GROMACS .gro file of C-alpha atoms in nm:
model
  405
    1UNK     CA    1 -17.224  -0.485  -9.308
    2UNK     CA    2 -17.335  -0.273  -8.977
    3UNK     CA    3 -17.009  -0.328  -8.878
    4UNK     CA    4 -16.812  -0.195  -9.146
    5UNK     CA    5 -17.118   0.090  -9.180
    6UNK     CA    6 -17.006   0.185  -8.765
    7UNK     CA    7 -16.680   0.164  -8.813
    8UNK     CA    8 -16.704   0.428  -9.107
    9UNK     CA    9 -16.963   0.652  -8.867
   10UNK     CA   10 -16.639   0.692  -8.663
   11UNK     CA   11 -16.427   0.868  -8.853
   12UNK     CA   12 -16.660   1.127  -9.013
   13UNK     CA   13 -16.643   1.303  -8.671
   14UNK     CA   14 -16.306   1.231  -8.567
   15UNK     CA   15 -16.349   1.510  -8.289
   16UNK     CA   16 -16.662   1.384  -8.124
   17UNK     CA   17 -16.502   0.993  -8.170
   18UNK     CA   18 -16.161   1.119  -7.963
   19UNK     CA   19 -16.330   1.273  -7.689
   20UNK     CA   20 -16.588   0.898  -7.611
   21UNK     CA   21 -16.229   0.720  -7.648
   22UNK     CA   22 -16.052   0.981  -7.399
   23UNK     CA   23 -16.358   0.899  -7.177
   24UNK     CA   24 -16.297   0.514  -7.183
   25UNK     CA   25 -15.937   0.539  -7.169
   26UNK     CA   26 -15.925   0.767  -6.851
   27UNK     CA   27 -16.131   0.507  -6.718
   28UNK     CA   28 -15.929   0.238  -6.826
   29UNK     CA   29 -15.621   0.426  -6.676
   30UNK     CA   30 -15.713   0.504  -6.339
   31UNK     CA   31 -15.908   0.170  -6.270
   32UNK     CA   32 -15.551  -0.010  -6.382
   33UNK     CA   33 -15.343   0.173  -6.196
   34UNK     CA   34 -15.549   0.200  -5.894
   35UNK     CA   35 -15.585  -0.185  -5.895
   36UNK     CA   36 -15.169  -0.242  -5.941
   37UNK     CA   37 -15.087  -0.021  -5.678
   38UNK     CA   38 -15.385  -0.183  -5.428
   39UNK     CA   39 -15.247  -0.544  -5.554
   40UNK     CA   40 -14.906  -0.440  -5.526
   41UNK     CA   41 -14.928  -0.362  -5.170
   42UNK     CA   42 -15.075  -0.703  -5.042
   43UNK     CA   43 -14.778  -0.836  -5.239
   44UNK     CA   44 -14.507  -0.656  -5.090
   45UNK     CA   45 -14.690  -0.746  -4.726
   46UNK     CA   46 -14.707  -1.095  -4.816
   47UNK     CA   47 -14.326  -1.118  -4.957
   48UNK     CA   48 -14.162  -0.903  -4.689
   49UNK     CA   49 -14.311  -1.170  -4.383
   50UNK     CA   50 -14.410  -1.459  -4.589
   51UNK     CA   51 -14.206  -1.519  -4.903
   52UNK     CA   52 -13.864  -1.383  -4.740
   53UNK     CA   53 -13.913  -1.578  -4.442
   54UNK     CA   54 -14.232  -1.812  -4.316
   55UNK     CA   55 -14.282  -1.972  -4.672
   56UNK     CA   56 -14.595  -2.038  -4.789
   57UNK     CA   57 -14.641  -2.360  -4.666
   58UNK     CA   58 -14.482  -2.501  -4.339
   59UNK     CA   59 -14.467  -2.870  -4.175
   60UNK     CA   60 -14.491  -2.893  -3.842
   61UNK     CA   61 -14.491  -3.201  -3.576
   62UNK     CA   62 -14.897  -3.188  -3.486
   63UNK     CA   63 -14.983  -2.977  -3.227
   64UNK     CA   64 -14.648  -2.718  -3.240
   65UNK     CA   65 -14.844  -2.435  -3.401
   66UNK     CA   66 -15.082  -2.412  -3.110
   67UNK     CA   67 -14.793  -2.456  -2.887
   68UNK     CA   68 -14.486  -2.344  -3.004
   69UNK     CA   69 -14.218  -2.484  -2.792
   70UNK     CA   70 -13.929  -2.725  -2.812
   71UNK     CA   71 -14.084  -2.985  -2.679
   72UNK     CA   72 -14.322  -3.009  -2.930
   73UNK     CA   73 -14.003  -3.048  -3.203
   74UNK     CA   74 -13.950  -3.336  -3.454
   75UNK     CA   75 -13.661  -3.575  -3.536
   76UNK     CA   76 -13.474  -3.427  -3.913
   77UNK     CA   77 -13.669  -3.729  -4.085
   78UNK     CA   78 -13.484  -3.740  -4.471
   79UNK     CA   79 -13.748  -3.978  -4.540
   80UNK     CA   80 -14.040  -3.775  -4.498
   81UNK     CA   81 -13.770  -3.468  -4.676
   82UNK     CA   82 -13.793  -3.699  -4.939
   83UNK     CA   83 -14.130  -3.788  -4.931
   84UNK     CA   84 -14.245  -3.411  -4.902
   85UNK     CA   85 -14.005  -3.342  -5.216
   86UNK     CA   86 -14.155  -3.612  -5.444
   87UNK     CA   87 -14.479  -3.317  -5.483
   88UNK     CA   88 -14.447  -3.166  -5.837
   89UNK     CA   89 -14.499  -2.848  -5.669
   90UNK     CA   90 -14.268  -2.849  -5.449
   91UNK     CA   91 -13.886  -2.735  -5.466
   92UNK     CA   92 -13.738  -2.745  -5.176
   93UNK     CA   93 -13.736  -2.836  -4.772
   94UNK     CA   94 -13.586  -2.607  -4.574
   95UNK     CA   95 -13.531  -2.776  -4.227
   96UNK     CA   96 -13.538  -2.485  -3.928
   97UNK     CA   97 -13.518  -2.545  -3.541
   98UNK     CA   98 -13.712  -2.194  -3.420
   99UNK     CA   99 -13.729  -2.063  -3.083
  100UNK     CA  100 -13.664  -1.763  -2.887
  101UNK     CA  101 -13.367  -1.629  -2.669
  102UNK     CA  102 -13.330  -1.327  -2.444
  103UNK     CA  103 -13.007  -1.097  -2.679
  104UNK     CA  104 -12.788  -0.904  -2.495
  105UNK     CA  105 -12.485  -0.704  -2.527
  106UNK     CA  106 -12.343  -0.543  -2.198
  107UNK     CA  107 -12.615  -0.365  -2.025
  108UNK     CA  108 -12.879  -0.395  -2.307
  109UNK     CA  109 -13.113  -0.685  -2.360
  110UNK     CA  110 -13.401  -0.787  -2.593
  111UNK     CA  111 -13.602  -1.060  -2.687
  112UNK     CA  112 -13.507  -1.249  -2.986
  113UNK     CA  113 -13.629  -1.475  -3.237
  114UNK     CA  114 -13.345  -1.741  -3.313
  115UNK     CA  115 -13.349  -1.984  -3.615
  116UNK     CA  116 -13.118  -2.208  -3.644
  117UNK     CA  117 -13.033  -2.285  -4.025
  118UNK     CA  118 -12.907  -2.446  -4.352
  119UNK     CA  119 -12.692  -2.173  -4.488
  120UNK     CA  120 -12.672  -2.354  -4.826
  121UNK     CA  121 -13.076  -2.436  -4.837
  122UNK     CA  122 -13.150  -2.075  -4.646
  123UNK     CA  123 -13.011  -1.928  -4.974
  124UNK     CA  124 -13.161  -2.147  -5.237
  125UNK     CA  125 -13.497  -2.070  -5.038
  126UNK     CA  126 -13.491  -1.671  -4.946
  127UNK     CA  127 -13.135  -1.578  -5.115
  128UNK     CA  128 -13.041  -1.451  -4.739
  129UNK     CA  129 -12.651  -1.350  -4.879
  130UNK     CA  130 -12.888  -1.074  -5.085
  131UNK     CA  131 -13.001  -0.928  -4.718
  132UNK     CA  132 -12.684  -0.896  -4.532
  133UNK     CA  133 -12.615  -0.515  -4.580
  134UNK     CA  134 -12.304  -0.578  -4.412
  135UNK     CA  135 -12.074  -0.837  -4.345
  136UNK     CA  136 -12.089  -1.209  -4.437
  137UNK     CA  137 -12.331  -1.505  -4.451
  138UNK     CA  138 -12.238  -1.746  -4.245
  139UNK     CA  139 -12.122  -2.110  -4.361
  140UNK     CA  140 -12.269  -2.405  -4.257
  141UNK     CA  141 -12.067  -2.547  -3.898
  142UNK     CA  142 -11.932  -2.215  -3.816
  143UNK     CA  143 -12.006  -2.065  -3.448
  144UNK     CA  144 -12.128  -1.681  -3.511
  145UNK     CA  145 -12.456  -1.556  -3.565
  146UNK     CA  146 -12.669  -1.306  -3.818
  147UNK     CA  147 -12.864  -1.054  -3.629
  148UNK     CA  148 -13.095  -0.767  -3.817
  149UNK     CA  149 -12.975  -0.445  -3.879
  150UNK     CA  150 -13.220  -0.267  -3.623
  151UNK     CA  151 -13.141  -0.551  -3.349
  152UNK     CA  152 -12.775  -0.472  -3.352
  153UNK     CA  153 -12.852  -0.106  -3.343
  154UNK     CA  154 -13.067  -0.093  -3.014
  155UNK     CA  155 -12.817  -0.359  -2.869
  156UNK     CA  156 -12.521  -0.164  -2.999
  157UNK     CA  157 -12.345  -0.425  -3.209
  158UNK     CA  158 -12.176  -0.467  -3.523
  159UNK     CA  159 -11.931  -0.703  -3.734
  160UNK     CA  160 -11.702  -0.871  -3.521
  161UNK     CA  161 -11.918  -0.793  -3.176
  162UNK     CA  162 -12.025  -1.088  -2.972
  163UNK     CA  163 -12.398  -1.135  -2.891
  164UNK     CA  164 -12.505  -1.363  -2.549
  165UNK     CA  165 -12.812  -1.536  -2.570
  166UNK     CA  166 -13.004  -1.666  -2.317
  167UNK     CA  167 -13.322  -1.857  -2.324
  168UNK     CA  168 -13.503  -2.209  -2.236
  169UNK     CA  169 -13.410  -2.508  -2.418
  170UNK     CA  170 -13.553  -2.842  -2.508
  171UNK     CA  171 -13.723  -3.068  -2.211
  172UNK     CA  172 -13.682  -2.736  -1.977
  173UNK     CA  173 -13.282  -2.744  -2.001
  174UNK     CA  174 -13.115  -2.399  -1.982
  175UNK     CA  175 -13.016  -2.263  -2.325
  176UNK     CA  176 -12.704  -2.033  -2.369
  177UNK     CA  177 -12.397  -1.926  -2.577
  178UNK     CA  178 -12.239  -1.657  -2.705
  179UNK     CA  179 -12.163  -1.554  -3.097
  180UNK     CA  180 -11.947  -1.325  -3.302
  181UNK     CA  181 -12.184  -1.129  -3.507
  182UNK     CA  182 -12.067  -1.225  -3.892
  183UNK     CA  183 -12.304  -1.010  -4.054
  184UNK     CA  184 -12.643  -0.751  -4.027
  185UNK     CA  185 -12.881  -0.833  -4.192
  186UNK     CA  186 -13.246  -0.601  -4.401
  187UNK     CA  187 -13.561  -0.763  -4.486
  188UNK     CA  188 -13.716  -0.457  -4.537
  189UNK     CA  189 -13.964  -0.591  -4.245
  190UNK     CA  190 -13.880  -0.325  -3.971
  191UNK     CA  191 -14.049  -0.618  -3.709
  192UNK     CA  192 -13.817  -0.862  -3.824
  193UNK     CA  193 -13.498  -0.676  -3.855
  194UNK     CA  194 -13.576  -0.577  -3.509
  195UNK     CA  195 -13.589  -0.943  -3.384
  196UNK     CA  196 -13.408  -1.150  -3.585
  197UNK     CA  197 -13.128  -1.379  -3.549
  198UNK     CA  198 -13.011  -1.682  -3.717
  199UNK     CA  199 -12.719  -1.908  -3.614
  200UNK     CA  200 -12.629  -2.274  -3.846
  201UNK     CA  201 -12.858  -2.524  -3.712
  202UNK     CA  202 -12.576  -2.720  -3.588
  203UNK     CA  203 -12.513  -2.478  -3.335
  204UNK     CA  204 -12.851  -2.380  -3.264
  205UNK     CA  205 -12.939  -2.753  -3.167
  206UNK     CA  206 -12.634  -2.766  -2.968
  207UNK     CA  207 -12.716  -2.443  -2.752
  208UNK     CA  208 -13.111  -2.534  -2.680
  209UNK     CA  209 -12.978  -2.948  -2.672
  210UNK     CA  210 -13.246  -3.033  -2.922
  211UNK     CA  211 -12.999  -3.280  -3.094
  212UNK     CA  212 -13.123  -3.395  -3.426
  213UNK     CA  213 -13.434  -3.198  -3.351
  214UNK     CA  214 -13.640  -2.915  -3.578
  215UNK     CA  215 -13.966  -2.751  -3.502
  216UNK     CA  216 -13.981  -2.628  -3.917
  217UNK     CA  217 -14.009  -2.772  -4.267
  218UNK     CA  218 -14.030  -2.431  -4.514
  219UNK     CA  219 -14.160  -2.529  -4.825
  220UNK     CA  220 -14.044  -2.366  -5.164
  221UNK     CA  221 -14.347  -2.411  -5.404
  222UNK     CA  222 -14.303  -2.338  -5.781
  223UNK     CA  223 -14.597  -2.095  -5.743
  224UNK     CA  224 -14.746  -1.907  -5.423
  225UNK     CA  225 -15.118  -1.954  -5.551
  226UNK     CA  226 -15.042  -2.324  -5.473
  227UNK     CA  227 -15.032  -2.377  -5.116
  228UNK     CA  228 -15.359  -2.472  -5.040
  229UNK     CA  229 -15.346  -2.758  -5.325
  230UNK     CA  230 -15.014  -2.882  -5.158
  231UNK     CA  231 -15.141  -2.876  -4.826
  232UNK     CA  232 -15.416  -3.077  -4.920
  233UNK     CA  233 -15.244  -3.330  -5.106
  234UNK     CA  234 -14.912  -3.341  -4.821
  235UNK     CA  235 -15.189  -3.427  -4.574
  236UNK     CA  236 -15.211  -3.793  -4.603
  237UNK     CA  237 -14.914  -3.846  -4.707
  238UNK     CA  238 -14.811  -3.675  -4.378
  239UNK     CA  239 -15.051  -3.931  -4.217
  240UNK     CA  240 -14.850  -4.230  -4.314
  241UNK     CA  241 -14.570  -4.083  -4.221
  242UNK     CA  242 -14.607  -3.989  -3.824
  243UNK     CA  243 -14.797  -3.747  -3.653
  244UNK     CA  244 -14.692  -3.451  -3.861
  245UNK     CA  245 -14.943  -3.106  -3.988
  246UNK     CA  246 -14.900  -2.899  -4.301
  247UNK     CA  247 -15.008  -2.577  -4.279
  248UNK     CA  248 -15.038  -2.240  -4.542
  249UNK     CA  249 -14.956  -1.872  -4.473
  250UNK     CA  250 -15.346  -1.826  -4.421
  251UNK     CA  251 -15.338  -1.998  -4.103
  252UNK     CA  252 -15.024  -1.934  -3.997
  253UNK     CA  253 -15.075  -1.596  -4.002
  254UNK     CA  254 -15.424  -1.514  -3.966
  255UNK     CA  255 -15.381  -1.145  -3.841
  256UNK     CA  256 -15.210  -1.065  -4.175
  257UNK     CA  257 -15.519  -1.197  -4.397
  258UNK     CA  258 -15.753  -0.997  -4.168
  259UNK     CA  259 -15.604  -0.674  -4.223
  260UNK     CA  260 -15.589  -0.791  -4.610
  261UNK     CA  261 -15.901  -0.829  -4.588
  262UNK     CA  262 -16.030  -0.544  -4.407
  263UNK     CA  263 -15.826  -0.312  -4.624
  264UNK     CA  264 -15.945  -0.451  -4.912
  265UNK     CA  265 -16.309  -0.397  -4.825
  266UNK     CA  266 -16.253   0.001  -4.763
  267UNK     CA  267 -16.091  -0.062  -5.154
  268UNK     CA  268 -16.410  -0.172  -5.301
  269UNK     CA  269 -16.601   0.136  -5.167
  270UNK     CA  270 -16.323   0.340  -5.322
  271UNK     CA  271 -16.304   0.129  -5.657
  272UNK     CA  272 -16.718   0.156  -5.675
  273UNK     CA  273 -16.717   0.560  -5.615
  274UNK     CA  274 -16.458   0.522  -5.900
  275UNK     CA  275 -16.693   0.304  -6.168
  276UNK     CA  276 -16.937   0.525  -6.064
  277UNK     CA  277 -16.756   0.832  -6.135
  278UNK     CA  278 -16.666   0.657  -6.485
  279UNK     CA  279 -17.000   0.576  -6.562
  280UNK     CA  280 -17.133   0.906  -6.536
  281UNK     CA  281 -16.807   1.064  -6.763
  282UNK     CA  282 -16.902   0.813  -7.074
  283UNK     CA  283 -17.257   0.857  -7.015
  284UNK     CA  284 -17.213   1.220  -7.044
  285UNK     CA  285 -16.979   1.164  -7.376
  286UNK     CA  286 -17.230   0.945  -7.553
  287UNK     CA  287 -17.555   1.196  -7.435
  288UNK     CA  288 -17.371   1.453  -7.624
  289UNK     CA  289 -17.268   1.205  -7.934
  290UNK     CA  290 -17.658   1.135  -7.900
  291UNK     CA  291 -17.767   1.504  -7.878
  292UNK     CA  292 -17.574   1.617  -8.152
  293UNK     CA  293 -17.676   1.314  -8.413
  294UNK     CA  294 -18.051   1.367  -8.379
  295UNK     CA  295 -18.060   1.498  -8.755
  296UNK     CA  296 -17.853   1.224  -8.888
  297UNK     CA  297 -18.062   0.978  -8.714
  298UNK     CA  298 -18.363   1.142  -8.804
  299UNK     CA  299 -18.220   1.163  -9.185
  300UNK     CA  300 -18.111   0.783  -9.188
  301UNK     CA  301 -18.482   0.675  -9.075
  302UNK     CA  302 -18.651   0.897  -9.325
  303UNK     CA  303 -18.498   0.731  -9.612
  304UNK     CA  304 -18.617   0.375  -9.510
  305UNK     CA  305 -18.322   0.271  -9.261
  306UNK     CA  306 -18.513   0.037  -9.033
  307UNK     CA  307 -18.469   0.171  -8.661
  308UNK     CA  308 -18.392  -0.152  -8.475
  309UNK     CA  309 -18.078  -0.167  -8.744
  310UNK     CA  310 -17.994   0.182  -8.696
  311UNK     CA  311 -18.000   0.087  -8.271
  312UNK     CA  312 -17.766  -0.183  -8.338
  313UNK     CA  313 -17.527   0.017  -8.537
  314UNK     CA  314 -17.501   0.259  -8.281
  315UNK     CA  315 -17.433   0.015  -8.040
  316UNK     CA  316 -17.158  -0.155  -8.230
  317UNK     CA  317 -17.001   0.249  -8.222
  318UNK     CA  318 -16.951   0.216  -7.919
  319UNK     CA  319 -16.857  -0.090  -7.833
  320UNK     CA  320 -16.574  -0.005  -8.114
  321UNK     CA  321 -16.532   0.314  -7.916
  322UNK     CA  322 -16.473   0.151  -7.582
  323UNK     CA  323 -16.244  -0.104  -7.763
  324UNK     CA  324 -16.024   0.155  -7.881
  325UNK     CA  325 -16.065   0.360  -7.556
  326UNK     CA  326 -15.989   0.056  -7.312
  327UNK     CA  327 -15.640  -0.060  -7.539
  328UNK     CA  328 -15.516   0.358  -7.520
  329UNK     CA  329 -15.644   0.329  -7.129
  330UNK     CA  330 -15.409  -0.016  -7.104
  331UNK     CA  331 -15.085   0.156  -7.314
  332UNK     CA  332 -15.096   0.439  -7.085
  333UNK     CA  333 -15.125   0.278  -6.771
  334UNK     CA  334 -14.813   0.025  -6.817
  335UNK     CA  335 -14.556   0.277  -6.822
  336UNK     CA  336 -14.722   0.459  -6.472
  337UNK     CA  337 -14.732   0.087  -6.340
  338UNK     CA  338 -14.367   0.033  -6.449
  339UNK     CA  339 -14.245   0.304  -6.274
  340UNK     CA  340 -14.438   0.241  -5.964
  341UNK     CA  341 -14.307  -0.090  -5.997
  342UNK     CA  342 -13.924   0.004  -5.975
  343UNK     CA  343 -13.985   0.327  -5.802
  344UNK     CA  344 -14.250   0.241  -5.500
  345UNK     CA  345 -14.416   0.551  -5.385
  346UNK     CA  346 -14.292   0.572  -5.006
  347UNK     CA  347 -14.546   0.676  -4.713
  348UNK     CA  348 -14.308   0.821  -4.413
  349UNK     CA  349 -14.652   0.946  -4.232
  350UNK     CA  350 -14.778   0.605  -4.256
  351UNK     CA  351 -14.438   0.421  -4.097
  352UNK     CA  352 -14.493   0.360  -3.814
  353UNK     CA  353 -14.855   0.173  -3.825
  354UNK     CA  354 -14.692   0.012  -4.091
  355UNK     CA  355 -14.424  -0.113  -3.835
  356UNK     CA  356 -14.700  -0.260  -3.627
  357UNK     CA  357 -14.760  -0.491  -3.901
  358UNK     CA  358 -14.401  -0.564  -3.988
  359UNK     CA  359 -14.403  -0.385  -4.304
  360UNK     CA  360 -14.237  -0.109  -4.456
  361UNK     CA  361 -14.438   0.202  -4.579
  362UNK     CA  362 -14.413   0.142  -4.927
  363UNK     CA  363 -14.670   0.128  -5.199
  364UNK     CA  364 -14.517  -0.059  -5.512
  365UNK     CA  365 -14.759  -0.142  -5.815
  366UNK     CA  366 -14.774  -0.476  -5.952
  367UNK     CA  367 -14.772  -0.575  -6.324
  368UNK     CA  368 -15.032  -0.840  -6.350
  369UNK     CA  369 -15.202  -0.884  -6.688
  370UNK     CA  370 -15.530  -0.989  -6.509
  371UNK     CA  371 -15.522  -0.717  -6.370
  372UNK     CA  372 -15.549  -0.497  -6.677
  373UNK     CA  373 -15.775  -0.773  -6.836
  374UNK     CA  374 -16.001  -0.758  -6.552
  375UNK     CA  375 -16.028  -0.363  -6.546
  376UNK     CA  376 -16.007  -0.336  -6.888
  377UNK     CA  377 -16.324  -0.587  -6.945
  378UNK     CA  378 -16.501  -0.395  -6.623
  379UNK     CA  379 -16.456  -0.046  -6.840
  380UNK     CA  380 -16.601  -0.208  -7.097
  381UNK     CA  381 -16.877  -0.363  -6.977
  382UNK     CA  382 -17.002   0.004  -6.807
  383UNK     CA  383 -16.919   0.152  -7.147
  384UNK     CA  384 -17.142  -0.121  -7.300
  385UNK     CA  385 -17.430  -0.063  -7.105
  386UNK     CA  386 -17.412   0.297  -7.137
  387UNK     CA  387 -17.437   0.216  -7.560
  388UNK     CA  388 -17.800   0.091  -7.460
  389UNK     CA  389 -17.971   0.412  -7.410
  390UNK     CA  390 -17.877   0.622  -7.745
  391UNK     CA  391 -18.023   0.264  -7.877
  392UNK     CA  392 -18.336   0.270  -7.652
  393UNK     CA  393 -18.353   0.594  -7.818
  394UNK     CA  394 -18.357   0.551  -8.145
  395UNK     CA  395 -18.672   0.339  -8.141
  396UNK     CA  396 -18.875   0.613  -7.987
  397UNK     CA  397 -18.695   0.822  -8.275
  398UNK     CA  398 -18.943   1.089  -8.461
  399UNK     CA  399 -18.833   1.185  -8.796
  400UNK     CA  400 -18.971   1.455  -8.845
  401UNK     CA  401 -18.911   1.573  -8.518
  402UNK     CA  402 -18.548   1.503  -8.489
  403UNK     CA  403 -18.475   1.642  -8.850
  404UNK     CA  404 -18.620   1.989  -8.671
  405UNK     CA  405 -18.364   1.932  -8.398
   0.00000   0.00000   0.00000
């Protein structure tokens, strides 16, 4: 009965009704689509460095993290491949041999990252044909390399050039060799593209002599919220196996998370200023909606309405009111978010500490429907509380004096 009785109080003033719901939904709107675009960041950090290339989960012979050298390698075990791929969660193992090389061309040298790989699992893993801007992939056996785009531009090489590398191989031997370039290759990581080249890990095991050797299992997981799970349930199962350590992105890259992290807090200052910014634009709606109800109120007790009923009505208003405010706050925000989605705003001014980082100065927004829950229920919950004090109101209500009002 109060119920229906609020929801009918809402549309005698349809004016005063609009403008609460306008309140809520602006609050709705920005919370939303400050939220995706914050979210949507982290994601595009995380992807460019760890979902493009690291994985989100890694297997390493014990001890290589700490010490990242050849001689801390593994035997290609298709046992343990097998053993690691019998996880639910898990889709593939990627096998990698990783190291680093001195790339030159002519006069001009620079250090260089070289991974030797599976073209055929590379692709199933990161779809690396989708990053070569020009040229070819690679096929597995052939003797040419793929270099990033910026790499071949500060060495001065294209398609069809030859790239020397020159580095330290496995048990202190001296690692070297020479490649046609068959493609260039964008991860939209300006660190990696700088620093990046793969060969086929036949031939990178052949020019460090690490026969038969890899320092990398990449795992593909179904989900990315997994890896912790998976690590946890690879570990003894990795203990039967040999001396082997699984590790997640967290670890692996701990300056990443920190500057997550640190970002993040600076966001919650923002998102509070924002709540409270919120709070006090419903509050002043619903003062107003209080103000200009006194006679009504006044009128409704008068005639025998008990008070603490006439409270709880009012509160069901505007809980109805922030309902209907919150799901207009939610429809307007997914088409913003959409487009922010497909059409990341791009910060030139911030490119080049975004470089630092290895990521580019974008700022995409993410379509997450916990996100909108989350903000939606957040909105409501201020708008909620708010209801409380044209309720606390009421009981102190006067008759007499509010029908004077």
């Amino acid at each position: 009965m109060l119920i229906k009785l609020a929801w009918r109080n809402l549309w005698r003033n349809r004016r005063r009704t609009f403008i609460t719901m306008a309140a809520v939904s602006l609050a709705a709107f920005l919370s939303i689509t400050m939220m995706s675009l914050q979210n949507g960041v982290y994601e595009n950090m995380i992807n460019n460095t760890v979902g493009r290339f690291t994985g989100y989960v890694q297997v390493h012979q014990k001890g290589y993290f700490d010490d990242q050298t050849l001689d801390n390698s593994m035997l290609q075990n298709p046992e343990v491949e097998a053993a690691i791929l019998d996880h639910p969660d898990i889709d593939l193992v990627i096998p990698r041999l990783e190291s680093f090389a001195l790339a030159s061309s002519g006069d001009l040298s620079k250090g260089a990252g070289v991974v030797g790989i599976d073209p055929a699992l590379e692709e199933s893993f990161s779809e690396i044909s989708r990053k070569v801007v020009e040229g070819d992939l690679f096929q597995k056996g052939e003797i040419s390399a793929l270099i990033g785009k910026d790499l071949g531009r500060q060495l001065q090489l294209g398609v069809g050039d030859t790239i020397v590398l020159i580095g330290q191989g496995y048990r202190g031997a001296t690692a070297a060799g020479k490649y046609m370039i068959s493609g260039l290759l964008d991860f939209n990581s300006p660190d990696l593209n700088s620093r990046i080249v793969y060969l086929p890990l036949l031939e990178a095991q052949e020019m460090y002599g690490a026969y038969d050797l890899i320092t990398t299992y990449a795992l593909q997981l179904g989900r990315s919220d997994q890896g912790n799970r998976v690590v946890q349930d690879l570990e003894p199962l990795l203990m039967d196996k040999g001396e082997y350590e699984a590790l997640t992105w967290e670890t692996m890259m701990p300056d990443m998370v920190q500057f997550i992290q640190a970002d993040k807090g600076g966001n919650v200052l923002i998102m509070g200023i924002l709540y409270l910014i919120v709070g006090f634009g419903i509050f002043g709606t619903v003062l107003m909606m209080t103000a200009e109800r006194q006679y009504e109120f006044g009128i409704m007790v008068a005639i025998g309405m008990k008070k603490d009923k006439l409270s709880r009505t009012i509160v069901i208003e505007t809980i109805l009111i922030s309902l209907l405010g919150v799901l207009m706050g939610m429809v307007l925000a997914f088409p913003l978010v959409l487009f922010f989605n497909i059409n990341p705003i791009r910060v030139d001014s911030m490119a080049e500490a975004y470089a630092e980082f290895g990521f580019e100065p974008i700022f995409p927004a993410i379509i997450d429907p916990s996100i909108f829950i989350s903000q939606a229920i957040t909105v409501l919950i201020i708008a909620v509380i708010i209801a409380f004090y044209p309720a606390l109101r009421l009981l102190w209500l006067k008759p007499v004096e509010a029908m004077r009002a």
